[in-house]
mmCIF file of C-alpha atoms in Angstrom:
data_model
loop_
_atom_site.group_PDB
_atom_site.id
_atom_site.type_symbol
_atom_site.label_atom_id
_atom_site.label_comp_id
_atom_site.label_asym_id
_atom_site.label_seq_id
_atom_site.Cartn_x
_atom_site.Cartn_y
_atom_site.Cartn_z
ATOM 1 C CA UNK R 278 0.000 0.000 0.000
ATOM 2 C CA UNK R 279 1.346 3.427 -0.952
ATOM 3 C CA UNK R 280 0.273 7.060 -0.610
ATOM 4 C CA UNK R 281 -0.622 6.975 -4.319
ATOM 5 C CA UNK R 282 -3.051 4.124 -3.637
ATOM 6 C CA UNK R 283 -4.824 6.473 -1.207
ATOM 7 C CA UNK R 284 -5.179 9.111 -3.913
ATOM 8 C CA UNK R 285 -2.126 11.340 -3.348
ATOM 9 C CA UNK R 286 0.526 11.308 -6.090
ATOM 10 C CA UNK R 287 3.684 12.914 -4.687
ATOM 11 C CA UNK R 288 5.441 12.697 -8.040
ATOM 12 C CA UNK R 289 2.804 14.971 -9.581
ATOM 13 C CA UNK R 290 3.587 17.534 -6.916
ATOM 14 C CA UNK R 291 7.271 17.433 -7.763
ATOM 15 C CA UNK R 292 6.459 17.745 -11.461
ATOM 16 C CA UNK R 293 4.196 20.730 -10.787
ATOM 17 C CA UNK R 294 7.079 22.589 -9.162
ATOM 18 C CA UNK R 295 9.238 21.888 -12.213
ATOM 19 C CA UNK R 296 6.469 23.037 -14.551
ATOM 20 C CA UNK R 297 6.076 26.434 -12.903
ATOM 21 C CA UNK R 298 9.680 27.203 -11.923
ATOM 22 C CA UNK R 299 10.557 29.305 -14.972
ATOM 23 C CA UNK R 300 7.293 31.263 -14.864
ATOM 24 C CA UNK R 301 7.709 32.153 -11.212
ATOM 25 C CA UNK R 302 11.283 33.258 -11.818
ATOM 26 C CA UNK R 303 9.888 35.947 -14.117
ATOM 27 C CA UNK R 304 8.428 37.695 -11.056
ATOM 28 C CA UNK R 305 11.583 37.500 -8.925
ATOM 29 C CA UNK R 306 13.577 40.547 -7.952
ATOM 30 C CA UNK R 307 16.700 41.174 -5.898
ATOM 31 C CA UNK R 308 14.683 41.053 -2.664
ATOM 32 C CA UNK R 309 13.684 37.391 -3.088
ATOM 33 C CA UNK R 310 16.427 35.524 -1.230
ATOM 34 C CA UNK R 311 15.692 31.861 -1.945
ATOM 35 C CA UNK R 312 14.644 29.520 -4.716
ATOM 36 C CA UNK R 313 11.234 27.902 -5.075
ATOM 37 C CA UNK R 314 10.935 24.739 -3.018
ATOM 38 C CA UNK R 315 12.351 25.942 0.304
ATOM 39 C CA UNK R 316 10.313 25.357 3.468
ATOM 40 C CA UNK R 317 9.478 29.052 3.522
ATOM 41 C CA UNK R 318 10.265 32.127 1.462
ATOM 42 C CA UNK R 319 12.610 34.964 2.369
ATOM 43 C CA UNK R 320 11.992 38.516 1.222
ATOM 44 C CA UNK R 321 14.242 41.436 2.124
ATOM 45 C CA UNK R 322 12.699 44.767 3.074
ATOM 46 C CA UNK R 323 14.817 47.444 1.430
ATOM 47 C CA UNK R 324 12.131 50.101 1.273
ATOM 48 C CA UNK R 325 13.440 53.593 1.958
ATOM 49 C CA UNK R 326 10.681 54.345 4.455
ATOM 50 C CA UNK R 327 10.780 56.163 7.770
ATOM 51 C CA UNK R 328 8.525 53.677 9.549
ATOM 52 C CA UNK R 329 7.640 50.738 7.296
ATOM 53 C CA UNK R 330 4.420 48.895 8.101
ATOM 54 C CA UNK R 331 3.496 45.589 6.498
ATOM 55 C CA UNK R 332 0.028 45.383 4.940
ATOM 56 C CA UNK R 333 -1.482 41.958 4.239
ATOM 57 C CA UNK R 334 -4.583 40.567 2.589
ATOM 58 C CA UNK R 335 -5.944 37.160 1.676
ATOM 59 C CA UNK R 336 -8.886 36.057 -0.443
ATOM 60 C CA UNK R 337 -10.214 33.393 -2.754
ATOM 61 C CA UNK R 338 -12.108 33.552 -6.034
ATOM 62 C CA UNK R 339 -15.490 32.393 -4.783
ATOM 63 C CA UNK R 340 -17.748 30.196 -6.857
ATOM 64 C CA UNK R 341 -16.387 31.719 -10.053
ATOM 65 C CA UNK R 342 -14.175 28.651 -10.081
ATOM 66 C CA UNK R 343 -17.242 26.498 -10.846
ATOM 67 C CA UNK R 344 -17.698 28.263 -14.198
ATOM 68 C CA UNK R 345 -13.951 28.286 -14.757
ATOM 69 C CA UNK R 346 -13.832 24.524 -14.347
ATOM 70 C CA UNK R 347 -16.910 24.014 -16.529
ATOM 71 C CA UNK R 348 -15.356 25.979 -19.404
ATOM 72 C CA UNK R 349 -11.734 25.008 -18.692
ATOM 73 C CA UNK R 350 -10.764 28.656 -18.249
ATOM 74 C CA UNK R 351 -8.018 28.832 -15.649
ATOM 75 C CA UNK R 352 -5.610 31.572 -16.702
ATOM 76 C CA UNK R 353 -8.021 34.416 -15.909
ATOM 77 C CA UNK R 354 -8.870 32.764 -12.591
ATOM 78 C CA UNK R 355 -5.187 32.991 -11.660
ATOM 79 C CA UNK R 356 -5.308 36.744 -12.327
ATOM 80 C CA UNK R 357 -8.474 36.930 -10.202
ATOM 81 C CA UNK R 358 -6.693 35.258 -7.318
ATOM 82 C CA UNK R 359 -3.979 37.927 -7.283
ATOM 83 C CA UNK R 360 -6.345 40.823 -7.933
ATOM 84 C CA UNK R 361 -8.687 40.062 -5.046
ATOM 85 C CA UNK R 362 -5.882 40.394 -2.499
ATOM 86 C CA UNK R 363 -3.653 43.013 -4.080
ATOM 87 C CA UNK R 364 -6.524 45.427 -4.741
ATOM 88 C CA UNK R 365 -7.448 45.125 -1.062
ATOM 89 C CA UNK R 366 -4.000 45.987 0.304
ATOM 90 C CA UNK R 367 -3.773 48.817 -2.216
ATOM 91 C CA UNK R 368 -6.615 50.538 -0.331
ATOM 92 C CA UNK R 369 -4.169 51.339 2.495
ATOM 93 C CA UNK R 370 -1.658 52.825 0.059
ATOM 94 C CA UNK R 371 0.566 49.749 0.200
ATOM 95 C CA UNK R 372 3.296 48.994 -2.309
ATOM 96 C CA UNK R 373 2.798 45.278 -3.130
ATOM 97 C CA UNK R 374 5.833 43.145 -2.319
ATOM 98 C CA UNK R 375 5.032 39.459 -2.668
ATOM 99 C CA UNK R 376 2.274 36.896 -3.167
ATOM 100 C CA UNK R 377 1.647 33.269 -2.169
ATOM 101 C CA UNK R 378 -1.009 30.920 -3.518
ATOM 102 C CA UNK R 379 -2.911 27.861 -2.345
ATOM 103 C CA UNK R 380 -4.419 25.322 -4.745
ATOM 104 C CA UNK R 381 -6.390 22.425 -3.245
ATOM 105 C CA UNK R 382 -7.912 19.569 -5.249
ATOM 106 C CA UNK R 383 -8.942 15.949 -5.093
ATOM 107 C CA UNK R 384 -6.162 15.062 -7.493
ATOM 108 C CA UNK R 385 -3.539 17.380 -8.923
ATOM 109 C CA UNK R 386 -4.289 18.229 -12.547
ATOM 110 C CA UNK R 387 -0.907 19.376 -13.841
ATOM 111 C CA UNK R 388 -2.178 21.297 -16.866
ATOM 112 C CA UNK R 389 -4.833 23.100 -14.843
ATOM 113 C CA UNK R 390 -2.382 23.960 -12.073
ATOM 114 C CA UNK R 391 0.171 25.258 -14.565
ATOM 115 C CA UNK R 392 -2.402 27.525 -16.241
ATOM 116 C CA UNK R 393 -3.594 28.837 -12.871
ATOM 117 C CA UNK R 394 -0.033 29.731 -11.923
ATOM 118 C CA UNK R 395 0.536 31.346 -15.326
ATOM 119 C CA UNK R 396 -2.399 33.645 -14.606
ATOM 120 C CA UNK R 397 -1.063 34.403 -11.143
ATOM 121 C CA UNK R 398 2.315 35.279 -12.648
ATOM 122 C CA UNK R 399 0.529 37.695 -14.993
ATOM 123 C CA UNK R 400 -1.302 39.250 -12.026
ATOM 124 C CA UNK R 401 1.926 39.577 -10.057
ATOM 125 C CA UNK R 402 3.638 41.284 -12.983
ATOM 126 C CA UNK R 403 0.754 43.749 -13.249
ATOM 127 C CA UNK R 404 1.126 44.396 -9.520
ATOM 128 C CA UNK R 405 4.937 44.690 -9.594
ATOM 129 C CA UNK R 406 5.332 41.997 -6.958
ATOM 130 C CA UNK R 407 7.019 38.603 -6.685
ATOM 131 C CA UNK R 408 5.304 35.232 -6.512
ATOM 132 C CA UNK R 409 7.522 33.678 -3.850
ATOM 133 C CA UNK R 410 5.764 30.454 -2.917
ATOM 134 C CA UNK R 411 2.584 28.502 -2.444
ATOM 135 C CA UNK R 412 1.012 25.146 -1.758
ATOM 136 C CA UNK R 413 -0.632 22.605 -4.038
ATOM 137 C CA UNK R 414 -2.554 20.192 -1.839
ATOM 138 C CA UNK R 415 -4.117 16.904 -2.965
ATOM 139 C CA UNK R 416 -7.059 16.174 -0.660
ATOM 140 C CA UNK R 417 -9.036 13.128 -1.852
ATOM 141 C CA UNK R 418 -12.170 12.722 0.196
ATOM 142 C CA UNK R 419 -12.497 16.483 0.685
ATOM 143 C CA UNK R 420 -12.584 17.275 -3.050
ATOM 144 C CA UNK R 421 -13.510 14.960 -5.881
ATOM 145 C CA UNK R 422 -11.249 14.646 -8.915
ATOM 146 C CA UNK R 423 -12.996 17.418 -10.856
ATOM 147 C CA UNK R 424 -13.192 20.089 -8.156
ATOM 148 C CA UNK R 425 -10.593 22.415 -6.699
ATOM 149 C CA UNK R 426 -10.216 25.587 -4.652
ATOM 150 C CA UNK R 427 -7.911 28.538 -5.078
ATOM 151 C CA UNK R 428 -6.806 31.253 -2.670
ATOM 152 C CA UNK R 429 -4.014 33.777 -2.352
ATOM 153 C CA UNK R 430 -2.161 35.958 0.111
ATOM 154 C CA UNK R 431 -0.540 39.319 -0.671
ATOM 155 C CA UNK R 432 1.864 41.407 1.415
ATOM 156 C CA UNK R 433 2.793 45.023 0.842
ATOM 157 C CA UNK R 434 4.466 47.862 2.712
ATOM 158 C CA UNK R 435 3.557 51.460 3.484
ATOM 159 C CA UNK R 436 5.178 54.237 5.490
ATOM 160 C CA UNK R 437 3.151 54.618 8.687
ATOM 161 C CA UNK R 438 2.824 58.369 8.205
ATOM 162 C CA UNK R 439 1.586 57.915 4.632
ATOM 163 C CA UNK R 440 -0.913 55.123 5.234
ATOM 164 C CA UNK R 441 -4.350 55.811 3.785
ATOM 165 C CA UNK R 442 -7.135 55.067 6.235
ATOM 166 C CA UNK R 443 -9.673 57.790 5.518
ATOM 167 C CA UNK R 444 -8.627 60.009 8.418
ATOM 168 C CA UNK R 445 -8.798 63.245 6.373
ATOM 169 C CA UNK R 446 -12.096 62.625 4.570
ATOM 170 C CA UNK R 447 -14.569 65.495 4.927
ATOM 171 C CA UNK R 448 -17.959 66.593 3.647
ATOM 172 C CA UNK R 449 -17.644 67.939 0.099
ATOM 173 C CA UNK R 450 -14.937 65.504 -0.981
ATOM 174 C CA UNK R 451 -15.479 63.790 -4.320
ATOM 175 C CA UNK R 452 -15.684 60.070 -5.044
ATOM 176 C CA UNK R 453 -13.980 59.154 -8.322
ATOM 177 C CA UNK R 454 -14.584 55.718 -9.805
ATOM 178 C CA UNK R 455 -12.624 53.399 -12.055
ATOM 179 C CA UNK R 456 -14.494 50.874 -14.233
ATOM 180 C CA UNK R 457 -14.518 47.155 -13.579
ATOM 181 C CA UNK R 458 -13.915 44.415 -16.156
ATOM 182 C CA UNK R 459 -17.345 42.976 -15.463
ATOM 183 C CA UNK R 460 -18.481 41.252 -12.299
ATOM 184 C CA UNK R 461 -14.908 40.338 -11.304
ATOM 185 C CA UNK R 462 -15.068 37.581 -8.643
ATOM 186 C CA UNK R 463 -18.217 38.345 -6.671
ATOM 187 C CA UNK R 464 -21.856 37.416 -7.150
ATOM 188 C CA UNK R 465 -21.366 34.174 -9.065
ATOM 189 C CA UNK R 466 -23.654 32.136 -6.813
ATOM 190 C CA UNK R 467 -26.478 34.509 -7.751
ATOM 191 C CA UNK R 468 -25.473 34.451 -11.425
ATOM 192 C CA UNK R 469 -25.651 30.657 -11.488
ATOM 193 C CA UNK R 470 -29.029 30.854 -9.769
ATOM 194 C CA UNK R 471 -30.391 33.196 -12.458
ATOM 195 C CA UNK R 472 -28.879 31.795 -15.657
ATOM 196 C CA UNK R 473 -28.781 28.158 -16.705
ATOM 197 C CA UNK R 474 -26.160 26.558 -18.950
ATOM 198 C CA UNK R 475 -28.227 27.185 -22.063
ATOM 199 C CA UNK R 476 -28.295 30.936 -21.486
ATOM 200 C CA UNK R 477 -24.626 31.013 -20.541
ATOM 201 C CA UNK R 478 -23.712 29.390 -23.840
ATOM 202 C CA UNK R 479 -26.231 30.890 -26.271
ATOM 203 C CA UNK R 480 -26.625 34.549 -25.268
ATOM 204 C CA UNK R 481 -24.198 36.519 -27.405
ATOM 205 C CA UNK R 482 -23.171 40.169 -27.211
ATOM 206 C CA UNK R 483 -22.103 42.682 -29.860
ATOM 207 C CA UNK R 484 -18.431 41.806 -29.370
ATOM 208 C CA UNK R 485 -19.279 38.186 -30.353
ATOM 209 C CA UNK R 486 -18.592 36.971 -26.841
ATOM 210 C CA UNK R 487 -21.045 34.678 -25.149
ATOM 211 C CA UNK R 488 -22.417 35.337 -21.686
ATOM 212 C CA UNK R 489 -20.087 32.886 -19.963
ATOM 213 C CA UNK R 490 -17.063 34.477 -21.659
ATOM 214 C CA UNK R 491 -17.944 37.928 -20.322
ATOM 215 C CA UNK R 492 -18.497 36.470 -16.874
ATOM 216 C CA UNK R 493 -15.044 34.883 -16.918
ATOM 217 C CA UNK R 494 -13.206 38.129 -17.692
ATOM 218 C CA UNK R 495 -10.502 38.607 -15.012
ATOM 219 C CA UNK R 496 -10.666 41.062 -12.152
ATOM 220 C CA UNK R 497 -8.962 44.322 -13.063
ATOM 221 C CA UNK R 498 -5.831 45.139 -11.058
ATOM 222 C CA UNK R 499 -5.644 48.812 -10.060
ATOM 223 C CA UNK R 500 -2.032 49.067 -8.842
ATOM 224 C CA UNK R 501 -0.738 50.923 -11.888
ATOM 225 C CA UNK R 502 -3.716 53.312 -11.835
ATOM 226 C CA UNK R 503 -2.873 54.192 -8.244
ATOM 227 C CA UNK R 504 0.764 54.870 -9.114
ATOM 228 C CA UNK R 505 -0.245 57.228 -11.916
ATOM 229 C CA UNK R 506 -1.968 59.589 -9.481
ATOM 230 C CA UNK R 507 -0.423 59.043 -6.031
ATOM 231 C CA UNK R 508 2.160 61.810 -6.519
ATOM 232 C CA UNK R 509 -0.214 64.098 -8.417
ATOM 233 C CA UNK R 510 -3.167 64.269 -6.009
ATOM 234 C CA UNK R 511 -3.760 63.646 -2.319
ATOM 235 C CA UNK R 512 -5.732 60.437 -2.013
ATOM 236 C CA UNK R 513 -7.839 60.512 1.145
ATOM 237 C CA UNK R 514 -9.391 57.052 0.910
ATOM 238 C CA UNK R 515 -9.787 54.122 -1.469
ATOM 239 C CA UNK R 516 -12.166 51.211 -1.771
ATOM 240 C CA UNK R 517 -12.002 47.986 -3.753
ATOM 241 C CA UNK R 518 -15.558 47.186 -4.831
ATOM 242 C CA UNK R 519 -15.919 43.481 -4.122
ATOM 243 C CA UNK R 520 -18.542 41.485 -2.226
ATOM 244 C CA UNK R 521 -21.282 43.810 -1.009
ATOM 245 C CA UNK R 522 -20.857 46.135 -3.989
ATOM 246 C CA UNK R 523 -20.705 49.914 -3.599
ATOM 247 C CA UNK R 524 -23.299 49.847 -0.821
ATOM 248 C CA UNK R 525 -21.078 47.964 1.624
ATOM 249 C CA UNK R 526 -17.562 48.844 0.478
ATOM 250 C CA UNK R 527 -17.582 52.622 0.080
ATOM 251 C CA UNK R 528 -18.781 53.274 3.674
ATOM 252 C CA UNK R 529 -15.768 51.255 4.855
ATOM 253 C CA UNK R 530 -13.486 53.760 3.087
ATOM 254 C CA UNK R 531 -15.345 56.604 4.836
ATOM 255 C CA UNK R 532 -14.952 54.892 8.223
ATOM 256 C CA UNK R 533 -18.772 54.785 8.401
ATOM 257 C CA UNK R 534 -18.703 58.459 9.448
ATOM 258 C CA UNK R 535 -20.244 60.012 6.335
ATOM 259 C CA UNK R 536 -22.735 59.298 3.589
ATOM 260 C CA UNK R 537 -21.704 58.559 0.020
ATOM 261 C CA UNK R 538 -24.117 60.108 -2.467
ATOM 262 C CA UNK R 539 -23.580 58.237 -5.738
ATOM 263 C CA UNK R 540 -24.910 59.004 -9.220
ATOM 264 C CA UNK R 541 -25.249 55.650 -10.967
ATOM 265 C CA UNK R 542 -25.792 57.380 -14.324
ATOM 266 C CA UNK R 543 -22.103 58.361 -14.441
ATOM 267 C CA UNK R 544 -20.915 54.731 -14.494
ATOM 268 C CA UNK R 545 -19.660 53.748 -17.965
ATOM 269 C CA UNK R 546 -22.212 51.424 -19.537
ATOM 270 C CA UNK R 547 -21.378 47.744 -19.783
ATOM 271 C CA UNK R 548 -23.434 45.408 -21.942
ATOM 272 C CA UNK R 549 -23.149 42.674 -19.327
ATOM 273 C CA UNK R 550 -24.738 44.770 -16.602
ATOM 274 C CA UNK R 551 -27.413 46.093 -18.926
ATOM 275 C CA UNK R 552 -28.269 42.472 -19.728
ATOM 276 C CA UNK R 553 -28.391 41.477 -16.037
ATOM 277 C CA UNK R 554 -30.557 44.483 -15.254
ATOM 278 C CA UNK R 555 -33.007 43.629 -18.037
ATOM 279 C CA UNK R 556 -33.211 39.855 -17.615
ATOM 280 C CA UNK R 557 -33.071 39.282 -13.865
ATOM 281 C CA UNK R 558 -35.688 39.897 -11.202
ATOM 282 C CA UNK R 559 -33.196 41.591 -8.895
ATOM 283 C CA UNK R 560 -34.286 44.887 -7.367
ATOM 284 C CA UNK R 561 -32.149 47.964 -8.079
ATOM 285 C CA UNK R 562 -30.428 48.390 -4.707
ATOM 286 C CA UNK R 563 -29.841 44.633 -4.421
ATOM 287 C CA UNK R 564 -27.857 44.807 -7.661
ATOM 288 C CA UNK R 565 -25.583 47.446 -6.117
ATOM 289 C CA UNK R 566 -25.250 45.417 -2.902
ATOM 290 C CA UNK R 567 -24.182 42.239 -4.725
ATOM 291 C CA UNK R 568 -22.307 43.247 -7.884
ATOM 292 C CA UNK R 569 -19.852 46.063 -8.564
ATOM 293 C CA UNK R 570 -22.237 47.231 -11.351
ATOM 294 C CA UNK R 571 -19.302 48.479 -13.431
ATOM 295 C CA UNK R 572 -17.307 50.197 -10.656
ATOM 296 C CA UNK R 573 -14.221 48.257 -9.599
ATOM 297 C CA UNK R 574 -12.354 50.790 -7.469
ATOM 298 C CA UNK R 575 -12.861 54.284 -6.052
ATOM 299 C CA UNK R 576 -10.713 57.171 -4.822
ATOM 300 C CA UNK R 577 -11.899 59.836 -2.398
ATOM 301 C CA UNK R 578 -10.318 63.198 -3.282
ATOM 302 C CA UNK R 579 -10.546 66.850 -2.432
ATOM 303 C CA UNK R 580 -12.693 68.566 -5.050
ATOM 304 C CA UNK R 581 -9.645 70.571 -6.210
ATOM 305 C CA UNK R 582 -7.826 67.364 -7.171
ATOM 306 C CA UNK R 583 -10.577 65.847 -9.291
ATOM 307 C CA UNK R 584 -9.602 67.305 -12.674
ATOM 308 C CA UNK R 585 -5.991 66.219 -12.226
ATOM 309 C CA UNK R 586 -7.144 62.677 -11.476
ATOM 310 C CA UNK R 587 -9.457 62.582 -14.492
ATOM 311 C CA UNK R 588 -6.588 63.797 -16.682
ATOM 312 C CA UNK R 589 -4.155 61.141 -15.411
ATOM 313 C CA UNK R 590 -6.739 58.340 -15.581
ATOM 314 C CA UNK R 591 -8.831 58.923 -18.737
ATOM 315 C CA UNK R 592 -11.305 56.128 -17.934
ATOM 316 C CA UNK R 593 -12.039 57.472 -14.444
ATOM 317 C CA UNK R 594 -15.295 59.279 -13.729
ATOM 318 C CA UNK R 595 -16.931 61.396 -11.031
ATOM 319 C CA UNK R 596 -19.156 58.966 -9.164
ATOM 320 C CA UNK R 597 -20.400 60.975 -6.206
ATOM 321 C CA UNK R 598 -19.735 63.133 -3.177
ATOM 322 C CA UNK R 599 -19.203 62.798 0.551
ATOM 323 C CA UNK R 600 -22.193 64.130 2.515
ATOM 324 C CA UNK R 601 -23.357 64.412 6.104
ATOM 325 C CA UNK R 602 -25.034 61.245 7.305
ATOM 326 C CA UNK R 603 -24.172 57.573 6.907
ATOM 327 C CA UNK R 604 -24.380 54.736 4.419
ATOM 328 C CA UNK R 605 -24.990 55.183 0.699
ATOM 329 C CA UNK R 606 -27.586 57.160 -1.234
ATOM 330 C CA UNK R 607 -27.999 55.954 -4.815
ATOM 331 C CA UNK R 608 -29.260 58.446 -7.373
ATOM 332 C CA UNK R 609 -30.476 56.704 -10.519
ATOM 333 C CA UNK R 610 -31.620 59.724 -12.535
#
């Protein structure tokens, strides 16, 4: 009797490491102090900061992985895995440093795992951070041979005095939005409840993409957008619009001390969201409490900085204002 007889193939694990070694090396920099395969990863802090503070975040990709497995689309899911964590730590003004991943499955599918890592490498490159390690766990009995789970962990650094935690937000500040790439990695349980396989595969949009293809677009990473404006304007707060949509996430950026008055008509139109709005029975506010509805990230700025932001980020838009009160007020007209 061997471990392989019980459903765990150690040789596949060794092969997986060999398959991804060269890709991961593409994300390495001089601060990564060991090779892949060590018991843990070493990363040197050489940031020229007065008081460096580590910022961490971890997340998964939700039930989006069910559609990804159904349509054998793994690369974009790897990007999602990075984006969900790195966009979160960005909200504190962190410079991303490194990323680790966790892939769990009933049996290790080498091609799937390699494509997932390739997507994560892409996400790490977009984020200017190193993929320094991870874990690929075979867990027969917990997962069957066709199911898997994916999660990630990002670490960044920020100078304590320059951390962004919404402390300077005031009434009259302006909320500037950046578009999403679609529904990103939140709301897929509801999507699968609304649309069956036939609709996923037959509904086609003007760009010739089917519904499932639009749903599997990767989460946009906003690190480079942040770097384009961080030295041009004073960013008072940021929010990554994930689970809970704008209704739950923007108040977090305002420390629940003010109201966000948002004009939904300023959001750039997306065919996917127009379709969801027209074909589902979801009430208006529930849409904005479940999906990002086309807004992936927001900045809170002084009104005098807005034009500079819009100039630096041409796809950004004025989404709303900070008002007295609490929560979110949605204006649909």
